[in-house]
């Protein structure tokens, strides 16, 4: 696998970026990503503004409607241009340019992801559709995550989902990655056609309440079984098990299933975890206990069918001390039908 980050690091150290020319000319310090790729990709940094660029060889000029169809967002500029670079003379390239210097880390993470996926293409005819798909994914990411660092609450929520995923991987197997839906903002954190699991984390020592985010979250309609799993955590700075450790652990469990590993990494990304920002996550968690409840008739909850017309998207809390009769052994969940 080509290390895109290493290419970028070398470019940033290139002394030509610091040279001042007498004629004040602007130029790009550039590096071809792979000479054997179906689609030539070039990473470059401008000498004047030190902004990153990704140059994608087009072969021929894109039509205006094709160019307009490419998703974009505040932080990048996409345009096509005829340029001379490497052995290409006066040829069309699609140029994706970093707009804000403050977003450099994110831009290069995006470029790395884009390069990795385009390098896997077997035919240049798939380039435009693949590019659209990747850009759309990133546009969605930026629309959901206003900050590139997860909030404290989101970190804890993600840890809870990853903790349950790891247990599922150990008992049900690698395909469990496909049951993880929380990262895709679906109603339930884990589900297949027959059952669903909602994972909640609690770090307070006094109040054993969980927040339910909408009237559908505890709705078991259409499922043979809906379960609520609650993790009671102690949070400790720079100790316990943090996001980086549990992600490493899960990747180790998937190392023999590269497609599922890639799917996990993709879901992790859409959950808001950007690997280049991993050093920011120093909070660790210690599991005090785990409880599981079967959500069925009589469980304290609010369902959409009970709401007046025009009322919806409500949040509420459930006091777990009132749910004793619905408690079930945690490991019984893994004996359910996860086919």
GROMACS .gro file of C-alpha atoms in nm:
model
  339
    1UNK     CA    1   0.000   0.000   0.000
    2UNK     CA    2   0.131   0.344  -0.093
    3UNK     CA    3   0.186   0.571   0.203
    4UNK     CA    4   0.021   0.895   0.096
    5UNK     CA    5   0.102   1.065   0.423
    6UNK     CA    6   0.474   0.995   0.368
    7UNK     CA    7   0.460   1.155   0.023
    8UNK     CA    8   0.298   1.463   0.170
    9UNK     CA    9   0.553   1.483   0.453
   10UNK     CA   10   0.842   1.472   0.203
   11UNK     CA   11   0.684   1.739  -0.012
   12UNK     CA   12   0.643   1.968   0.287
   13UNK     CA   13   1.017   1.940   0.357
   14UNK     CA   14   1.115   2.022  -0.003
   15UNK     CA   15   1.350   2.325   0.010
   16UNK     CA   16   1.202   2.461  -0.314
   17UNK     CA   17   0.894   2.559  -0.112
   18UNK     CA   18   1.107   2.806   0.081
   19UNK     CA   19   1.295   2.953  -0.214
   20UNK     CA   20   1.196   3.301  -0.317
   21UNK     CA   21   1.227   3.361  -0.687
   22UNK     CA   22   1.314   3.698  -0.833
   23UNK     CA   23   1.018   3.693  -1.069
   24UNK     CA   24   0.772   3.602  -0.792
   25UNK     CA   25   0.644   3.317  -1.006
   26UNK     CA   26   0.404   3.067  -0.853
   27UNK     CA   27   0.464   2.696  -0.898
   28UNK     CA   28   0.381   2.357  -0.753
   29UNK     CA   29   0.621   2.118  -0.587
   30UNK     CA   30   0.475   1.789  -0.700
   31UNK     CA   31   0.509   1.413  -0.663
   32UNK     CA   32   0.347   1.137  -0.866
   33UNK     CA   33   0.161   0.902  -0.633
   34UNK     CA   34   0.213   0.589  -0.844
   35UNK     CA   35   0.360   0.547  -1.190
   36UNK     CA   36   0.163   0.224  -1.246
   37UNK     CA   37  -0.183   0.349  -1.152
   38UNK     CA   38  -0.463   0.341  -1.411
   39UNK     CA   39  -0.538   0.703  -1.327
   40UNK     CA   40  -0.230   0.922  -1.281
   41UNK     CA   41  -0.250   1.106  -0.949
   42UNK     CA   42  -0.015   1.382  -0.842
   43UNK     CA   43   0.009   1.542  -0.500
   44UNK     CA   44   0.143   1.896  -0.495
   45UNK     CA   45   0.200   2.195  -0.268
   46UNK     CA   46   0.205   2.551  -0.396
   47UNK     CA   47   0.513   2.759  -0.319
   48UNK     CA   48   0.321   3.078  -0.255
   49UNK     CA   49   0.047   2.978  -0.015
   50UNK     CA   50   0.176   2.632   0.089
   51UNK     CA   51  -0.163   2.487   0.005
   52UNK     CA   52  -0.216   2.124  -0.084
   53UNK     CA   53  -0.338   2.008  -0.425
   54UNK     CA   54  -0.441   1.677  -0.573
   55UNK     CA   55  -0.409   1.657  -0.951
   56UNK     CA   56  -0.615   1.387  -1.123
   57UNK     CA   57  -0.536   1.322  -1.488
   58UNK     CA   58  -0.851   1.346  -1.699
   59UNK     CA   59  -0.735   1.253  -2.046
   60UNK     CA   60  -0.994   1.486  -2.195
   61UNK     CA   61  -1.186   1.792  -2.087
   62UNK     CA   62  -1.489   1.734  -1.865
   63UNK     CA   63  -1.820   1.874  -1.977
   64UNK     CA   64  -1.949   2.161  -1.766
   65UNK     CA   65  -2.241   1.953  -1.635
   66UNK     CA   66  -2.001   1.677  -1.528
   67UNK     CA   67  -1.790   1.928  -1.340
   68UNK     CA   68  -2.092   2.085  -1.172
   69UNK     CA   69  -2.212   1.743  -1.057
   70UNK     CA   70  -1.907   1.690  -0.838
   71UNK     CA   71  -1.999   1.748  -0.472
   72UNK     CA   72  -1.799   2.017  -0.295
   73UNK     CA   73  -1.796   2.198   0.037
   74UNK     CA   74  -1.639   2.491   0.214
   75UNK     CA   75  -1.269   2.404   0.239
   76UNK     CA   76  -1.188   2.278  -0.111
   77UNK     CA   77  -1.190   2.413  -0.463
   78UNK     CA   78  -1.238   2.183  -0.761
   79UNK     CA   79  -1.168   2.290  -1.117
   80UNK     CA   80  -1.011   2.156  -1.433
   81UNK     CA   81  -0.713   2.307  -1.607
   82UNK     CA   82  -0.467   2.235  -1.886
   83UNK     CA   83  -0.120   2.215  -1.734
   84UNK     CA   84   0.231   2.081  -1.789
   85UNK     CA   85   0.342   1.845  -1.517
   86UNK     CA   86   0.580   1.550  -1.526
   87UNK     CA   87   0.553   1.396  -1.874
   88UNK     CA   88   0.212   1.547  -1.936
   89UNK     CA   89   0.219   1.844  -2.171
   90UNK     CA   90  -0.077   2.075  -2.194
   91UNK     CA   91  -0.318   1.807  -2.071
   92UNK     CA   92  -0.637   1.834  -1.868
   93UNK     CA   93  -0.621   1.767  -1.496
   94UNK     CA   94  -0.891   1.788  -1.234
   95UNK     CA   95  -0.738   1.997  -0.956
   96UNK     CA   96  -0.865   1.965  -0.601
   97UNK     CA   97  -0.718   2.244  -0.395
   98UNK     CA   98  -0.709   2.310  -0.022
   99UNK     CA   99  -0.872   2.643   0.056
  100UNK     CA  100  -0.813   2.693   0.428
  101UNK     CA  101  -0.467   2.639   0.577
  102UNK     CA  102  -0.628   2.565   0.912
  103UNK     CA  103  -0.785   2.254   0.760
  104UNK     CA  104  -0.455   2.105   0.639
  105UNK     CA  105  -0.473   1.785   0.843
  106UNK     CA  106  -0.827   1.718   0.733
  107UNK     CA  107  -0.750   1.800   0.371
  108UNK     CA  108  -0.464   1.551   0.363
  109UNK     CA  109  -0.677   1.285   0.530
  110UNK     CA  110  -0.933   1.343   0.257
  111UNK     CA  111  -0.662   1.329  -0.012
  112UNK     CA  112  -0.525   1.004   0.132
  113UNK     CA  113  -0.870   0.846   0.128
  114UNK     CA  114  -0.934   0.968  -0.226
  115UNK     CA  115  -0.600   0.841  -0.357
  116UNK     CA  116  -0.636   0.500  -0.196
  117UNK     CA  117  -0.974   0.444  -0.357
  118UNK     CA  118  -0.880   0.579  -0.700
  119UNK     CA  119  -0.562   0.369  -0.702
  120UNK     CA  120  -0.774   0.056  -0.667
  121UNK     CA  121  -0.965   0.125  -0.988
  122UNK     CA  122  -0.907  -0.118  -1.274
  123UNK     CA  123  -1.048   0.111  -1.540
  124UNK     CA  124  -1.034   0.486  -1.594
  125UNK     CA  125  -1.399   0.473  -1.709
  126UNK     CA  126  -1.498   0.431  -1.342
  127UNK     CA  127  -1.306   0.738  -1.226
  128UNK     CA  128  -1.579   0.999  -1.245
  129UNK     CA  129  -1.852   0.793  -1.079
  130UNK     CA  130  -1.611   0.679  -0.807
  131UNK     CA  131  -1.495   1.033  -0.751
  132UNK     CA  132  -1.853   1.155  -0.717
  133UNK     CA  133  -1.925   0.882  -0.463
  134UNK     CA  134  -1.619   0.964  -0.252
  135UNK     CA  135  -1.684   1.339  -0.261
  136UNK     CA  136  -2.047   1.284  -0.166
  137UNK     CA  137  -1.935   1.075   0.131
  138UNK     CA  138  -1.702   1.351   0.252
  139UNK     CA  139  -1.962   1.617   0.196
  140UNK     CA  140  -2.198   1.415   0.413
  141UNK     CA  141  -1.927   1.381   0.677
  142UNK     CA  142  -1.877   1.756   0.699
  143UNK     CA  143  -2.252   1.815   0.713
  144UNK     CA  144  -2.284   1.582   1.014
  145UNK     CA  145  -1.963   1.665   1.200
  146UNK     CA  146  -1.917   2.037   1.243
  147UNK     CA  147  -1.598   1.970   1.440
  148UNK     CA  148  -1.324   1.729   1.334
  149UNK     CA  149  -1.278   1.617   1.695
  150UNK     CA  150  -1.558   1.421   1.857
  151UNK     CA  151  -1.717   1.578   2.163
  152UNK     CA  152  -1.667   1.412   2.502
  153UNK     CA  153  -2.021   1.275   2.486
  154UNK     CA  154  -1.974   1.143   2.131
  155UNK     CA  155  -1.643   0.978   2.225
  156UNK     CA  156  -1.811   0.790   2.508
  157UNK     CA  157  -2.103   0.690   2.287
  158UNK     CA  158  -1.868   0.564   2.018
  159UNK     CA  159  -1.666   0.370   2.275
  160UNK     CA  160  -1.986   0.198   2.391
  161UNK     CA  161  -2.078   0.092   2.037
  162UNK     CA  162  -1.724  -0.031   1.970
  163UNK     CA  163  -1.719  -0.223   2.297
  164UNK     CA  164  -2.036  -0.409   2.200
  165UNK     CA  165  -1.907  -0.462   1.846
  166UNK     CA  166  -1.592  -0.625   1.984
  167UNK     CA  167  -1.802  -0.863   2.194
  168UNK     CA  168  -2.012  -0.942   1.889
  169UNK     CA  169  -1.702  -1.008   1.678
  170UNK     CA  170  -1.569  -1.251   1.938
  171UNK     CA  171  -1.891  -1.448   1.965
  172UNK     CA  172  -2.072  -1.414   1.632
  173UNK     CA  173  -1.776  -1.354   1.400
  174UNK     CA  174  -1.629  -1.101   1.158
  175UNK     CA  175  -1.954  -1.046   0.969
  176UNK     CA  176  -2.079  -0.863   1.279
  177UNK     CA  177  -1.927  -0.548   1.133
  178UNK     CA  178  -2.224  -0.538   0.896
  179UNK     CA  179  -2.466  -0.525   1.188
  180UNK     CA  180  -2.312  -0.202   1.319
  181UNK     CA  181  -2.550   0.072   1.200
  182UNK     CA  182  -2.496   0.342   1.461
  183UNK     CA  183  -2.221   0.497   1.251
  184UNK     CA  184  -2.470   0.533   0.965
  185UNK     CA  185  -2.712   0.724   1.187
  186UNK     CA  186  -2.979   0.456   1.159
  187UNK     CA  187  -3.239   0.416   1.431
  188UNK     CA  188  -3.068   0.129   1.613
  189UNK     CA  189  -2.697   0.089   1.683
  190UNK     CA  190  -2.693  -0.277   1.576
  191UNK     CA  191  -2.949  -0.466   1.376
  192UNK     CA  192  -3.018  -0.737   1.123
  193UNK     CA  193  -3.353  -0.841   0.978
  194UNK     CA  194  -3.473  -0.998   1.302
  195UNK     CA  195  -3.325  -0.820   1.599
  196UNK     CA  196  -3.182  -0.491   1.710
  197UNK     CA  197  -2.962  -0.365   1.992
  198UNK     CA  198  -2.940  -0.014   2.131
  199UNK     CA  199  -2.622   0.063   2.327
  200UNK     CA  200  -2.612   0.330   2.596
  201UNK     CA  201  -2.325   0.440   2.819
  202UNK     CA  202  -2.351   0.588   3.169
  203UNK     CA  203  -2.066   0.753   3.355
  204UNK     CA  204  -2.260   0.916   3.639
  205UNK     CA  205  -2.233   0.735   3.974
  206UNK     CA  206  -2.570   0.850   4.103
  207UNK     CA  207  -2.827   0.865   3.829
  208UNK     CA  208  -2.893   0.551   3.632
  209UNK     CA  209  -3.090   0.710   3.354
  210UNK     CA  210  -3.042   0.671   2.982
  211UNK     CA  211  -3.138   0.925   2.722
  212UNK     CA  212  -3.359   0.804   2.437
  213UNK     CA  213  -3.311   1.018   2.130
  214UNK     CA  214  -3.643   0.967   1.952
  215UNK     CA  215  -3.967   0.773   1.968
  216UNK     CA  216  -3.837   0.506   1.728
  217UNK     CA  217  -3.530   0.408   1.926
  218UNK     CA  218  -3.719   0.173   2.160
  219UNK     CA  219  -3.983   0.069   1.906
  220UNK     CA  220  -3.961  -0.307   1.848
  221UNK     CA  221  -4.212  -0.311   1.561
  222UNK     CA  222  -4.082  -0.543   1.288
  223UNK     CA  223  -3.823  -0.711   1.510
  224UNK     CA  224  -3.838  -1.043   1.691
  225UNK     CA  225  -3.624  -0.892   1.965
  226UNK     CA  226  -3.510  -0.542   2.064
  227UNK     CA  227  -3.251  -0.511   2.338
  228UNK     CA  228  -3.110  -0.225   2.538
  229UNK     CA  229  -2.749  -0.268   2.652
  230UNK     CA  230  -2.617  -0.029   2.917
  231UNK     CA  231  -2.248   0.010   2.995
  232UNK     CA  232  -2.155   0.171   3.327
  233UNK     CA  233  -1.818   0.338   3.277
  234UNK     CA  234  -1.556   0.520   3.479
  235UNK     CA  235  -1.378   0.780   3.267
  236UNK     CA  236  -1.010   0.846   3.333
  237UNK     CA  237  -0.774   1.081   3.150
  238UNK     CA  238  -0.480   0.898   2.990
  239UNK     CA  239  -0.567   0.564   3.147
  240UNK     CA  240  -0.812   0.277   3.103
  241UNK     CA  241  -0.907   0.173   2.752
  242UNK     CA  242  -0.953   0.459   2.507
  243UNK     CA  243  -1.084   0.482   2.153
  244UNK     CA  244  -0.743   0.418   1.999
  245UNK     CA  245  -0.688   0.099   2.196
  246UNK     CA  246  -1.027  -0.053   2.126
  247UNK     CA  247  -1.005   0.037   1.756
  248UNK     CA  248  -0.665  -0.134   1.738
  249UNK     CA  249  -0.816  -0.438   1.909
  250UNK     CA  250  -1.108  -0.456   1.665
  251UNK     CA  251  -0.879  -0.417   1.364
  252UNK     CA  252  -0.670  -0.706   1.496
  253UNK     CA  253  -0.983  -0.922   1.504
  254UNK     CA  254  -1.055  -0.832   1.139
  255UNK     CA  255  -0.704  -0.863   1.001
  256UNK     CA  256  -0.787  -1.188   0.817
  257UNK     CA  257  -1.098  -1.031   0.657
  258UNK     CA  258  -0.966  -0.732   0.458
  259UNK     CA  259  -1.304  -0.642   0.307
  260UNK     CA  260  -1.470  -0.632   0.647
  261UNK     CA  261  -1.173  -0.442   0.788
  262UNK     CA  262  -1.220  -0.183   0.515
  263UNK     CA  263  -1.593  -0.169   0.590
  264UNK     CA  264  -1.517  -0.116   0.958
  265UNK     CA  265  -1.274   0.166   0.880
  266UNK     CA  266  -1.533   0.329   0.657
  267UNK     CA  267  -1.799   0.308   0.929
  268UNK     CA  268  -1.553   0.440   1.184
  269UNK     CA  269  -1.487   0.737   0.963
  270UNK     CA  270  -1.856   0.816   0.930
  271UNK     CA  271  -1.889   0.784   1.306
  272UNK     CA  272  -1.663   1.090   1.315
  273UNK     CA  273  -1.333   0.923   1.404
  274UNK     CA  274  -1.053   1.053   1.180
  275UNK     CA  275  -0.735   0.854   1.224
  276UNK     CA  276  -0.508   1.156   1.176
  277UNK     CA  277  -0.678   1.312   1.480
  278UNK     CA  278  -0.637   1.002   1.699
  279UNK     CA  279  -0.376   1.165   1.923
  280UNK     CA  280  -0.649   1.401   2.044
  281UNK     CA  281  -0.836   1.118   2.214
  282UNK     CA  282  -0.680   1.066   2.555
  283UNK     CA  283  -0.986   0.973   2.759
  284UNK     CA  284  -0.990   0.615   2.883
  285UNK     CA  285  -1.278   0.407   3.013
  286UNK     CA  286  -1.306   0.133   3.272
  287UNK     CA  287  -1.615  -0.084   3.255
  288UNK     CA  288  -1.784  -0.114   3.596
  289UNK     CA  289  -2.071  -0.335   3.483
  290UNK     CA  290  -2.297  -0.409   3.192
  291UNK     CA  291  -2.672  -0.466   3.199
  292UNK     CA  292  -2.907  -0.581   2.925
  293UNK     CA  293  -3.283  -0.536   2.897
  294UNK     CA  294  -3.534  -0.680   2.655
  295UNK     CA  295  -3.755  -0.400   2.525
  296UNK     CA  296  -4.103  -0.541   2.487
  297UNK     CA  297  -4.460  -0.476   2.599
  298UNK     CA  298  -4.466  -0.290   2.930
  299UNK     CA  299  -4.114  -0.150   2.903
  300UNK     CA  300  -4.118   0.220   2.996
  301UNK     CA  301  -4.096   0.400   2.663
  302UNK     CA  302  -4.272   0.641   2.431
  303UNK     CA  303  -4.381   0.510   2.093
  304UNK     CA  304  -4.471   0.713   1.788
  305UNK     CA  305  -4.822   0.565   1.776
  306UNK     CA  306  -4.900   0.716   2.117
  307UNK     CA  307  -4.805   1.070   2.019
  308UNK     CA  308  -5.058   1.329   1.909
  309UNK     CA  309  -5.059   1.426   1.545
  310UNK     CA  310  -4.790   1.680   1.470
  311UNK     CA  311  -4.566   1.572   1.760
  312UNK     CA  312  -4.245   1.382   1.692
  313UNK     CA  313  -3.869   1.364   1.716
  314UNK     CA  314  -3.885   1.373   2.094
  315UNK     CA  315  -3.615   1.290   2.348
  316UNK     CA  316  -3.673   1.150   2.695
  317UNK     CA  317  -3.499   0.953   2.967
  318UNK     CA  318  -3.564   0.607   3.109
  319UNK     CA  319  -3.492   0.534   3.476
  320UNK     CA  320  -3.323   0.193   3.468
  321UNK     CA  321  -3.424   0.110   3.825
  322UNK     CA  322  -3.782   0.071   3.695
  323UNK     CA  323  -3.678  -0.184   3.430
  324UNK     CA  324  -3.579  -0.475   3.652
  325UNK     CA  325  -3.842  -0.718   3.523
  326UNK     CA  326  -3.706  -0.674   3.169
  327UNK     CA  327  -3.344  -0.742   3.256
  328UNK     CA  328  -3.183  -1.041   3.086
  329UNK     CA  329  -2.837  -1.199   3.110
  330UNK     CA  330  -2.610  -0.993   2.886
  331UNK     CA  331  -2.457  -1.290   2.704
  332UNK     CA  332  -2.802  -1.421   2.607
  333UNK     CA  333  -2.799  -1.152   2.338
  334UNK     CA  334  -2.527  -1.339   2.151
  335UNK     CA  335  -2.744  -1.654   2.143
  336UNK     CA  336  -3.011  -1.469   1.943
  337UNK     CA  337  -3.046  -1.512   1.567
  338UNK     CA  338  -2.759  -1.304   1.422
  339UNK     CA  339  -2.780  -1.477   1.084
   0.00000   0.00000   0.00000
